[in-house]
Short mmCIF file of C-alpha atoms in Angstrom, two decimals:
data_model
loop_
_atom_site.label_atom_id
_atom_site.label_comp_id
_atom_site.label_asym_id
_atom_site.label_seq_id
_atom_site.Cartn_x
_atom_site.Cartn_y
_atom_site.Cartn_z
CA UNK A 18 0.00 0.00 0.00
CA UNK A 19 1.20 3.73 -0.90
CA UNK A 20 2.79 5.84 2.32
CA UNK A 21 0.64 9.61 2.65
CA UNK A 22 3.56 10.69 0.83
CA UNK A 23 3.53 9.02 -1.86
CA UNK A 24 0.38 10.31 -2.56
CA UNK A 25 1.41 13.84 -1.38
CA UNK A 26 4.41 13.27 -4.17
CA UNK A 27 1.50 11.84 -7.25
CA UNK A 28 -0.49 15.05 -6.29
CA UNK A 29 1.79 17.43 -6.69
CA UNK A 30 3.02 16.26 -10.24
CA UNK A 31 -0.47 15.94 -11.24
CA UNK A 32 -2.32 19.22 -10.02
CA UNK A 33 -0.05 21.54 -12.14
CA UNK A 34 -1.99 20.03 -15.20
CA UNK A 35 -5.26 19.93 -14.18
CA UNK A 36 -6.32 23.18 -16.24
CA UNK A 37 -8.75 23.89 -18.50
CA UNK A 38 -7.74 23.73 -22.31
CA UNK A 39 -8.70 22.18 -25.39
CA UNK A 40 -8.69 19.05 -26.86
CA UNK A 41 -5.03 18.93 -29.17
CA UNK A 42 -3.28 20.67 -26.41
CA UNK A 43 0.84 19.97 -26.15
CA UNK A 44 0.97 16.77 -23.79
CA UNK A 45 3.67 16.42 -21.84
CA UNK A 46 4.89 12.92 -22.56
CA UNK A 47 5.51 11.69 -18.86
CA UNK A 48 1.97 12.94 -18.94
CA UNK A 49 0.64 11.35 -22.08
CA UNK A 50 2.23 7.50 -21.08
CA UNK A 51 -0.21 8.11 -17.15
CA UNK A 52 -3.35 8.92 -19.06
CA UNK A 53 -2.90 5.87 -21.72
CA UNK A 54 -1.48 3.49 -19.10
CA UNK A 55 -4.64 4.31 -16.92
CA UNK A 56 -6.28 3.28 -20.23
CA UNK A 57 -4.50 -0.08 -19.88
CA UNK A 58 -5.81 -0.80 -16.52
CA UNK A 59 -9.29 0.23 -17.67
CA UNK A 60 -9.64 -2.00 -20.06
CA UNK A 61 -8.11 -4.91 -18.09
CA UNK A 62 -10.55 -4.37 -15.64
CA UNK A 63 -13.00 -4.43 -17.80
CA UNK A 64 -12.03 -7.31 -19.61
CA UNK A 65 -11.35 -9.42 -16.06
CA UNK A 66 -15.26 -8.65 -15.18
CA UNK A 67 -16.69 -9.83 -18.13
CA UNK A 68 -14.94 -12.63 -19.25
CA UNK A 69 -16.16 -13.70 -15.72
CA UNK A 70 -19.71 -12.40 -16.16
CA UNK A 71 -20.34 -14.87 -19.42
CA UNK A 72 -19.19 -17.37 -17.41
CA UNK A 73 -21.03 -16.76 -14.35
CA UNK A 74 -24.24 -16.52 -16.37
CA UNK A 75 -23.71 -19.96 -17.55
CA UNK A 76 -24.16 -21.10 -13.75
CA UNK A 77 -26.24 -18.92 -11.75
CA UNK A 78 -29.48 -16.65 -11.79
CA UNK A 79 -28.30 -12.93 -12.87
CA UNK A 80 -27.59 -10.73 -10.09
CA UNK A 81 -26.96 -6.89 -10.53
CA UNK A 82 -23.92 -6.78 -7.41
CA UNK A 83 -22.79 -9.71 -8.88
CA UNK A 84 -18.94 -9.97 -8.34
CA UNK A 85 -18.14 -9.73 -12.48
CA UNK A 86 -20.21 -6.44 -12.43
CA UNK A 87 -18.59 -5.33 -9.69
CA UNK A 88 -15.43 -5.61 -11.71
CA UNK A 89 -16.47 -5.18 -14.69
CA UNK A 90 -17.61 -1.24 -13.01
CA UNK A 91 -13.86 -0.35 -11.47
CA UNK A 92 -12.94 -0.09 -14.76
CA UNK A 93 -15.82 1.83 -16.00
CA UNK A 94 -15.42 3.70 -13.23
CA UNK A 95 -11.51 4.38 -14.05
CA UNK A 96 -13.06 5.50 -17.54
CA UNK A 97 -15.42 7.62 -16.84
CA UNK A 98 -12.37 9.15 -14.81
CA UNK A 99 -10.03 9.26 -17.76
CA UNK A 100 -13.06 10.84 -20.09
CA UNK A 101 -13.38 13.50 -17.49
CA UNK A 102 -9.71 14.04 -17.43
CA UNK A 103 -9.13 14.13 -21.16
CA UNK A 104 -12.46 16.61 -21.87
CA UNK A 105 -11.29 19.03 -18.95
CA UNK A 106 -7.96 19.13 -19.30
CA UNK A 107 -7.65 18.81 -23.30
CA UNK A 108 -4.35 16.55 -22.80
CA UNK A 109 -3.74 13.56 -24.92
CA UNK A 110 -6.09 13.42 -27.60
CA UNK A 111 -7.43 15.14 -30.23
CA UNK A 112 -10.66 16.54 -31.18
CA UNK A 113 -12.04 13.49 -32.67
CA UNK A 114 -10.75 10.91 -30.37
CA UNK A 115 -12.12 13.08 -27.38
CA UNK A 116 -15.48 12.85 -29.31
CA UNK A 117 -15.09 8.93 -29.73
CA UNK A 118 -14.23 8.61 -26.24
CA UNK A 119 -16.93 10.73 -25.07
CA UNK A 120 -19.81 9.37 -27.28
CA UNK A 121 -18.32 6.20 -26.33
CA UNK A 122 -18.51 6.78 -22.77
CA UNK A 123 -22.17 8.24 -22.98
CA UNK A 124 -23.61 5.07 -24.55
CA UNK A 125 -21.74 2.84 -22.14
CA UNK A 126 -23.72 4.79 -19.62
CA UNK A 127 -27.14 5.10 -20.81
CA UNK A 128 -27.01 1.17 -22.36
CA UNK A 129 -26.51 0.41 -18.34
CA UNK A 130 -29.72 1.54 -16.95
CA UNK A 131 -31.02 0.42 -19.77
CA UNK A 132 -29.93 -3.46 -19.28
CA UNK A 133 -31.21 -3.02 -15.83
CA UNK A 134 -34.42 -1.91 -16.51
CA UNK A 135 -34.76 -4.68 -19.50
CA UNK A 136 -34.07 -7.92 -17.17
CA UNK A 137 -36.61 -6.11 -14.62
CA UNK A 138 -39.29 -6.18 -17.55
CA UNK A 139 -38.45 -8.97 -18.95
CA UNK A 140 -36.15 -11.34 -16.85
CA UNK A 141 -33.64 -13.59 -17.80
CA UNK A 142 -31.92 -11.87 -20.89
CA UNK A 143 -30.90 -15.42 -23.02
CA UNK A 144 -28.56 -14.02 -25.77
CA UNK A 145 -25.51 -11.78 -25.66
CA UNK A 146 -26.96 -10.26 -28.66
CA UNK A 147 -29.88 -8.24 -27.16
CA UNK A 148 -30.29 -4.73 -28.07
CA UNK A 149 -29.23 -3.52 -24.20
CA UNK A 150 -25.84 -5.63 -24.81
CA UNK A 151 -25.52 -4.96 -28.16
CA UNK A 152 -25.31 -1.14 -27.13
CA UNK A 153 -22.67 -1.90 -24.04
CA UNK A 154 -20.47 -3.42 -26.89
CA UNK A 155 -21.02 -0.40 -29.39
CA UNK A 156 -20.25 1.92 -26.51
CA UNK A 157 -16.82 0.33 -25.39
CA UNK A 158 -16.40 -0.17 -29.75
CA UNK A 159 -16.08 3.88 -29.29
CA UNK A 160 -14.52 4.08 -26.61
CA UNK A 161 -11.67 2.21 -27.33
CA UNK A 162 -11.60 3.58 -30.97
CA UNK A 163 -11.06 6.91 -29.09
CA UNK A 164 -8.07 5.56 -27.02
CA UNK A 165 -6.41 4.14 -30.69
CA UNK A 166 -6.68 7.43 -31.99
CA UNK A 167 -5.28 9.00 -29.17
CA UNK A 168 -2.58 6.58 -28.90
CA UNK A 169 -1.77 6.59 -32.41
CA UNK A 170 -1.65 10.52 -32.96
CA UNK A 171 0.46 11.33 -29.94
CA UNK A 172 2.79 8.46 -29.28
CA UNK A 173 6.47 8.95 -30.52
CA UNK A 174 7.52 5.86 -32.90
CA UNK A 175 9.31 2.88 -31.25
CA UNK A 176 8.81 -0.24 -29.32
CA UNK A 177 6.64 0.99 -26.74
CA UNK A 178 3.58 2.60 -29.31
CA UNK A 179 3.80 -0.76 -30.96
CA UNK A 180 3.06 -2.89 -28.21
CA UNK A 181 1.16 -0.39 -26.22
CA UNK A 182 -1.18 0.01 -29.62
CA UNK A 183 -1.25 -4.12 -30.03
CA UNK A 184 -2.52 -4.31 -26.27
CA UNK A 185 -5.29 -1.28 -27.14
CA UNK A 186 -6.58 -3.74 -30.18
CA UNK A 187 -6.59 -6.73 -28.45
CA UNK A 188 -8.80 -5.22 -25.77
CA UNK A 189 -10.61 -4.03 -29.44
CA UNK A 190 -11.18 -7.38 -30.61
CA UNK A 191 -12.26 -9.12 -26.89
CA UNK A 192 -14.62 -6.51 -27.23
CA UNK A 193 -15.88 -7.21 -31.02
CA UNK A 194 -15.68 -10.69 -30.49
CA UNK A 195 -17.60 -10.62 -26.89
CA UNK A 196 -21.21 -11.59 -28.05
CA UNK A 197 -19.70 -15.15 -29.66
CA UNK A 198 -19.06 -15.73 -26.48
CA UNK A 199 -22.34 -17.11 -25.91
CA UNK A 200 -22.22 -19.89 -28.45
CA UNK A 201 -18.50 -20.72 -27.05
CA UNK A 202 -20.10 -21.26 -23.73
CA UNK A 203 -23.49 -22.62 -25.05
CA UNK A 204 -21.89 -25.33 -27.06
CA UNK A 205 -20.41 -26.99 -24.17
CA UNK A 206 -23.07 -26.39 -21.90
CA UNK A 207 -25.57 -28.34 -24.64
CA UNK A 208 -22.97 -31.28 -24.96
CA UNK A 209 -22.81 -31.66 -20.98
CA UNK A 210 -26.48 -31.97 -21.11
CA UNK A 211 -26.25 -34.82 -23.66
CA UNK A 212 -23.80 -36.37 -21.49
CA UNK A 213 -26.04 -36.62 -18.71
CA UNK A 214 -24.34 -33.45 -17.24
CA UNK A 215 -25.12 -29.28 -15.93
CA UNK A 216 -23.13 -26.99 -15.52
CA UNK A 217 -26.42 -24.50 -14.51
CA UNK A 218 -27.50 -24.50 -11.41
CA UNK A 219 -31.10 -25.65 -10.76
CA UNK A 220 -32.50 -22.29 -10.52
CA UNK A 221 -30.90 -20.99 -13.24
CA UNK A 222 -32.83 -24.04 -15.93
CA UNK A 223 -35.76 -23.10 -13.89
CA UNK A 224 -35.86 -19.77 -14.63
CA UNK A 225 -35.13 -20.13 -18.30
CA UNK A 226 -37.86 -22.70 -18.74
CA UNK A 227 -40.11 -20.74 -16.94
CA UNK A 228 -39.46 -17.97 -19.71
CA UNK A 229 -39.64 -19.99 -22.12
CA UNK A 230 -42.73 -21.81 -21.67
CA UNK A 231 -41.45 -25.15 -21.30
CA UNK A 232 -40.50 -28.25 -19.27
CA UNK A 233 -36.26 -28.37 -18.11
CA UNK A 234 -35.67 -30.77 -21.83
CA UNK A 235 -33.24 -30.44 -24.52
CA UNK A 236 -35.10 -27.94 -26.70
CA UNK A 237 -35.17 -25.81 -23.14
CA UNK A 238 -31.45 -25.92 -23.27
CA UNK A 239 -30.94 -25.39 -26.57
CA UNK A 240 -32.75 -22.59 -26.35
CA UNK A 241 -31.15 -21.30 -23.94
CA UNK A 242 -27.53 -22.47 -24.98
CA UNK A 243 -27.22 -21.56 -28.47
CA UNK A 244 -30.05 -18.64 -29.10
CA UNK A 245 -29.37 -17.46 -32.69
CA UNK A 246 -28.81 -19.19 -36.00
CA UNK A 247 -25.48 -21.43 -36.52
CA UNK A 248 -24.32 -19.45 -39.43
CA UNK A 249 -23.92 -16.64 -36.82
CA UNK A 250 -20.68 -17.77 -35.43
CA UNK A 251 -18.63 -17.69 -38.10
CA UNK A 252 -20.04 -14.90 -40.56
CA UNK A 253 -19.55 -12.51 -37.57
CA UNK A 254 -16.36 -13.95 -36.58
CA UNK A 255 -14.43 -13.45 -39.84
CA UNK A 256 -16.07 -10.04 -41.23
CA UNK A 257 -16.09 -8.68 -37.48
CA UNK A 258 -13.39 -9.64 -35.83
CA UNK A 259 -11.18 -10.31 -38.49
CA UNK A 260 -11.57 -6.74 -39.52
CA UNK A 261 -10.40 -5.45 -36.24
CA UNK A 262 -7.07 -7.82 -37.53
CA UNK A 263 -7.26 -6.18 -40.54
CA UNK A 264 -7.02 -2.23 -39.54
CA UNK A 265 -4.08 -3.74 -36.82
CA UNK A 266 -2.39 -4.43 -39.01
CA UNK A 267 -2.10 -1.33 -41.09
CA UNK A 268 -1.82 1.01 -38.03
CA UNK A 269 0.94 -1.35 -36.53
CA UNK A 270 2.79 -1.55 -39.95
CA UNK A 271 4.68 -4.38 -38.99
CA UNK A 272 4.41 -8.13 -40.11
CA UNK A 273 3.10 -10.39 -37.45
CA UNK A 274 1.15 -7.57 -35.81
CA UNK A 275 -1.96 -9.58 -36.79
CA UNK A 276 -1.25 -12.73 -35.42
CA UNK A 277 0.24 -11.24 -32.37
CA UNK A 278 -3.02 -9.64 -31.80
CA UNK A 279 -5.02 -12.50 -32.42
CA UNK A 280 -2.75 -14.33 -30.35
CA UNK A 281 -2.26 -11.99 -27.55
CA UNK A 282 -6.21 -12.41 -27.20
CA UNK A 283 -6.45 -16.02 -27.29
CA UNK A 284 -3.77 -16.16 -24.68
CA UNK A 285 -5.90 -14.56 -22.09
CA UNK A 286 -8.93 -16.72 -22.89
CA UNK A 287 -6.62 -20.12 -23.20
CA UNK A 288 -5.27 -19.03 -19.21
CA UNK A 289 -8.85 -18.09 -18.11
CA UNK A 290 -10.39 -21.37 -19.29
CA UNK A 291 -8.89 -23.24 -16.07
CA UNK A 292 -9.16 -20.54 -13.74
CA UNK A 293 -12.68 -20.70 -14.28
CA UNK A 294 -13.52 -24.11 -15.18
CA UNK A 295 -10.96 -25.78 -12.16
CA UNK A 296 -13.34 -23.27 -9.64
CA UNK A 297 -16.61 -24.82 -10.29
CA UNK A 298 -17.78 -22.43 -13.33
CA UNK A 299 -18.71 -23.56 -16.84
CA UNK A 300 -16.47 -24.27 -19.91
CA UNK A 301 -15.80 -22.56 -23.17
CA UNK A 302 -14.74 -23.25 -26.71
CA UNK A 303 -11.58 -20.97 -27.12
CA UNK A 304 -11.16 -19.45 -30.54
CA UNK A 305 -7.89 -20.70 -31.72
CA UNK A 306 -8.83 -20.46 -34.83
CA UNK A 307 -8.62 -16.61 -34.86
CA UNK A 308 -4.56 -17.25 -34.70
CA UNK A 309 -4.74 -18.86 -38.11
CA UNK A 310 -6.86 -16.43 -38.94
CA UNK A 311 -4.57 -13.40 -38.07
CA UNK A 312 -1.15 -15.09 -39.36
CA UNK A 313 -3.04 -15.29 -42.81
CA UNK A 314 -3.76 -11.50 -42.37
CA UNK A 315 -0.42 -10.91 -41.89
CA UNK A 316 0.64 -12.75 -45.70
CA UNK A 317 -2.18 -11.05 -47.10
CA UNK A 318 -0.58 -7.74 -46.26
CA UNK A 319 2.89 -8.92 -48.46
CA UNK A 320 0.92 -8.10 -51.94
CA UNK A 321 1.76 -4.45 -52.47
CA UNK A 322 -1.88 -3.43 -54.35
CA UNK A 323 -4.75 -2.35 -51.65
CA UNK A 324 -7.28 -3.75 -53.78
CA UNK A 325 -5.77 -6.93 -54.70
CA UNK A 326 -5.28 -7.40 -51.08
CA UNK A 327 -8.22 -7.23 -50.10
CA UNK A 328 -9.64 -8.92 -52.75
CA UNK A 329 -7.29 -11.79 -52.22
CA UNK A 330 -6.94 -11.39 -48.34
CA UNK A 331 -10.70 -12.00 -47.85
CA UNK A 332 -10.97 -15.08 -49.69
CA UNK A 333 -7.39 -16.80 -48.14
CA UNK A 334 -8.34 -15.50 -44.51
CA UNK A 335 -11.89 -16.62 -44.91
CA UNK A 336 -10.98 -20.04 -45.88
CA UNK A 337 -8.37 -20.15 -43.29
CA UNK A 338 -10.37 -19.42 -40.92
CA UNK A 339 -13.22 -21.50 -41.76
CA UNK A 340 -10.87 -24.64 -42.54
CA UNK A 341 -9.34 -23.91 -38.74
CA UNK A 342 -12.65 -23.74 -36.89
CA UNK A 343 -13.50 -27.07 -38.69
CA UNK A 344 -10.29 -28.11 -37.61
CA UNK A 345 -10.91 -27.08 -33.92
CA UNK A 346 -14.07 -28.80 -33.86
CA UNK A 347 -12.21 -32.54 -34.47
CA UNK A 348 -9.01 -31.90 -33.02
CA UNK A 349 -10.02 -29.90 -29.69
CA UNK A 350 -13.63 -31.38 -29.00
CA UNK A 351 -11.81 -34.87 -27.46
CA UNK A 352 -9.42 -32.59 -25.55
CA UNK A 353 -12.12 -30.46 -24.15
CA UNK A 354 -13.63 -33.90 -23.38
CA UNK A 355 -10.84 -35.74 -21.72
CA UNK A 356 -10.04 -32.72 -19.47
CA UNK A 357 -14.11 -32.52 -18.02
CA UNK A 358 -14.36 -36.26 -18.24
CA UNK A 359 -17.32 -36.20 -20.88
CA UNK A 360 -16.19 -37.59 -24.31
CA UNK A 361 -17.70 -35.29 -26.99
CA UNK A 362 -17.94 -32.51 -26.05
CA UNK A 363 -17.58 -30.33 -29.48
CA UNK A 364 -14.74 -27.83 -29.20
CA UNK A 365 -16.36 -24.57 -31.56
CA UNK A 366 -19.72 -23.72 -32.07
CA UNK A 367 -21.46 -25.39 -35.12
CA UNK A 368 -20.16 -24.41 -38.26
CA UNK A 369 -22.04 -24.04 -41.17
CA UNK A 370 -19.79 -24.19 -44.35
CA UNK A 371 -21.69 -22.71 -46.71
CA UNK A 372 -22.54 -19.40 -45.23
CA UNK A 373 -18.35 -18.84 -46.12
CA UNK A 374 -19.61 -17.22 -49.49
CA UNK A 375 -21.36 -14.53 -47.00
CA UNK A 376 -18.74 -14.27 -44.71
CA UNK A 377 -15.88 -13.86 -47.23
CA UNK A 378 -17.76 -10.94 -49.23
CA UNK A 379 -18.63 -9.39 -46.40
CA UNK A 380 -14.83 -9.29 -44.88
CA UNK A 381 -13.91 -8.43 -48.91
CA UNK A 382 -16.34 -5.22 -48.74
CA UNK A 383 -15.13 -3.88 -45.19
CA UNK A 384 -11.53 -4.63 -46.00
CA UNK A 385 -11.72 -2.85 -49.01
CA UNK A 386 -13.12 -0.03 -47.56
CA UNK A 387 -10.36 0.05 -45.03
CA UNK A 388 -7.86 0.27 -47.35
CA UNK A 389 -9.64 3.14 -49.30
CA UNK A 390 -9.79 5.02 -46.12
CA UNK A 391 -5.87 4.29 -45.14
CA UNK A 392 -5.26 5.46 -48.42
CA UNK A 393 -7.14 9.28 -47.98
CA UNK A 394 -5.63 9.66 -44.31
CA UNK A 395 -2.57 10.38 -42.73
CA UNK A 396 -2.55 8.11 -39.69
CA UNK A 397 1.23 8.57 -38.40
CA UNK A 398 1.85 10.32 -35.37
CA UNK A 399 3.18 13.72 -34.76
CA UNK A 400 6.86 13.53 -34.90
CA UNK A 401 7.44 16.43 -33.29
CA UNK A 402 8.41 15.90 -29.36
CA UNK A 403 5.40 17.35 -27.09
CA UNK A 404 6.40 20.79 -25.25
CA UNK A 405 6.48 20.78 -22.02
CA UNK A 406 4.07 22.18 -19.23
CA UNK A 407 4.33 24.76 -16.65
CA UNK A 408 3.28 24.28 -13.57
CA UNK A 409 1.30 27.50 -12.71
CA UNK A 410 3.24 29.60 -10.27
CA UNK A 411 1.71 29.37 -6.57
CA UNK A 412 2.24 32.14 -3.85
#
């Protein structure tokens, strides 16, 4: 724990700066690297609570003060901080990442109430795709789009803005990729229950049958494992998420900054799969596949032509991924199985092959746009070191 004075010491550094000015104002860069590392632990936050909270809904009856909200809310509440900070004080961003962060922020905020009010009306919420979620996810989409451009604008070129910017778009694509997380989870949940297994609690299948109109059976926990269609999954999952791999990639400018990405994410999910599954809460599919996915990304980005890139990236990263997540599905489904003790259990949500058409002209239209927008804008950061700050004379 920090002495009084080191928090005597953090004060006075900090309270110099805390003057009003606009957004684009000269950022100290000892000054810049607090705000964006504050970012950091944000987003960590963040992520911590909710890869917990899909979990945790797998098992038990929702519950506002449930410990993954509670979590999940430090780092909104370190956000909301940082917003404040950044619209105040004009230091560290720009005009339009301010207004990303800030619009951001705002629909983070009103989508909460909003939530709350929906499972009061209407109960149990099944899917990770309702419209309350849906607008969590498109307020943190902002958000963190904010933070890139930030980032990317004011951070002097080396080692650190490259890794610092890979972190910021992994937390981008845990966030894109957050609502699949309900057919990861759902698709082992549904294969326990044809092994004679639950990973709900009692109340929990009660609940949802009660919603649904129906007796605790199979189409009850289909129902209530796997929600939307099974072309979902994957058409999401490549023109999505893939995408987020996609603009990395550019803004990064270095090969392997997709798979690292990609990788970086899966990481965190492959080391949270035992810490929740060994403590009593349900399993997921992990989606390895997005590693293929991203190192295919990466060769796309060796043909020199943005249009033939994309062109040609969308169809080799589509059927890599595609080919991968049927892969995953033999390969890791016995694994999965062997390590809970129920042979069978599939490892991916179902894939259905022929929605790759979709999936690849749908990546092949956003990419392209991408690259069309890359090629109007000047993304690199200021080269120019920031000047630095004086603290306002005190008498």
């Amino acid at each position: 724990m920090k002495s009084p004075a080191s928090f005597k010491k953090a004060a006075a550094w900090a309270l110099p700066y805390w003057t009003r000015g606009e957004a684009g104002r000269e950022t100290p860069h000892d000054l810049f690297r607090v705000l964006y590392y504050g970012w950091l632990v944000a987003f960590t936050l963040k992520v911590l609570g909710s890869a917990w909270d899909v979990s945790w809904h797998f098992k038990w009856l929702r519950d506002d003060l449930a410990p993954p909200h509670l979590l999940n809310s430090a780092g909104t509440a370190l956000a909301l901080a940082l917003t404040v900070i950044h619209g105040y004080t004009g230091y560290g961003v720009d005009k339009a990442a301010l207004r990303l962060i800030q619009w951001g922020t705002g629909i983070f905020l009103v989508a909460v109430p909003l939530d709350l009010i929906n499972h009061r009306v209407n109960g149990l919420d099944i899917t990770s795709w309702s419209p309350s979620h849906i607008m969590l996810y498109l307020g943190t989409f902002f958000m963190i789009a904010g933070v890139l451009r930030g980032w990317v604008m004011g951070a002097p070129p080396g080692r650190e803005r490259a890794v610092v910017l890979g972190a910021f778009f992994a937390f981008f694509l845990e966030n894109v990729h957050f609502p699949e997380q309900h057919q990861e989870y759902g698709i082992l949940s549904l294969g326990a229950w044809d092994n004679k297994a639950t990973y709900a609690e009692q109340i929990l299948l009660e609940f949802a049958a009660d919603q649904m109109g129906r007796p605790i059976d199979r189409t009850m926990m289909a129902g209530f494992t796997l929600p939307v269609p099974d072309y979902l999954y994957p058409v999401y999952a490549v023109v999505a998420g893939l995408s987020v791999l996609v603009v990395a990639r550019l803004l990064i400018g270095r090969f392997g900054a997709a798979t690292l990405v990609a990788a970086g994410y899966v990481l965190f999910r492959t080391v949270a799969w035992p810490l929740l599954t060994f403590t009593g809460f349900p399993p997921s599919a992990v989606p390895f596949f997005l590693v293929v996915a991203g190192l295919l990304v990466d060769v796309a980005f060796l043909v020199r032509m943005p249009a033939a890139r994309a062109v040609l990236g969308a169809a080799g990263v589509t059927a890599a991924a595609y080919g991968a997540l049927a892969a995953q599905n033999a390969i890791m489904g016995p694994v999965y199985g062997a390590l809970k003790g129920q042979e069978g259990l599939l490892g991916a949500p179902p894939l259905v092959t022929s929605s790759a058409v979709w999936a690849g002209l749908g990546l092949m239209g956003v990419w392209l746009a991408i690259e069309w927008l890359a090629g109007r804008r000047n993304t690199q950061p200021v080269e120019t070191p920031p000047r630095p700050v004086v603290a306002p004379v005190t008498t």
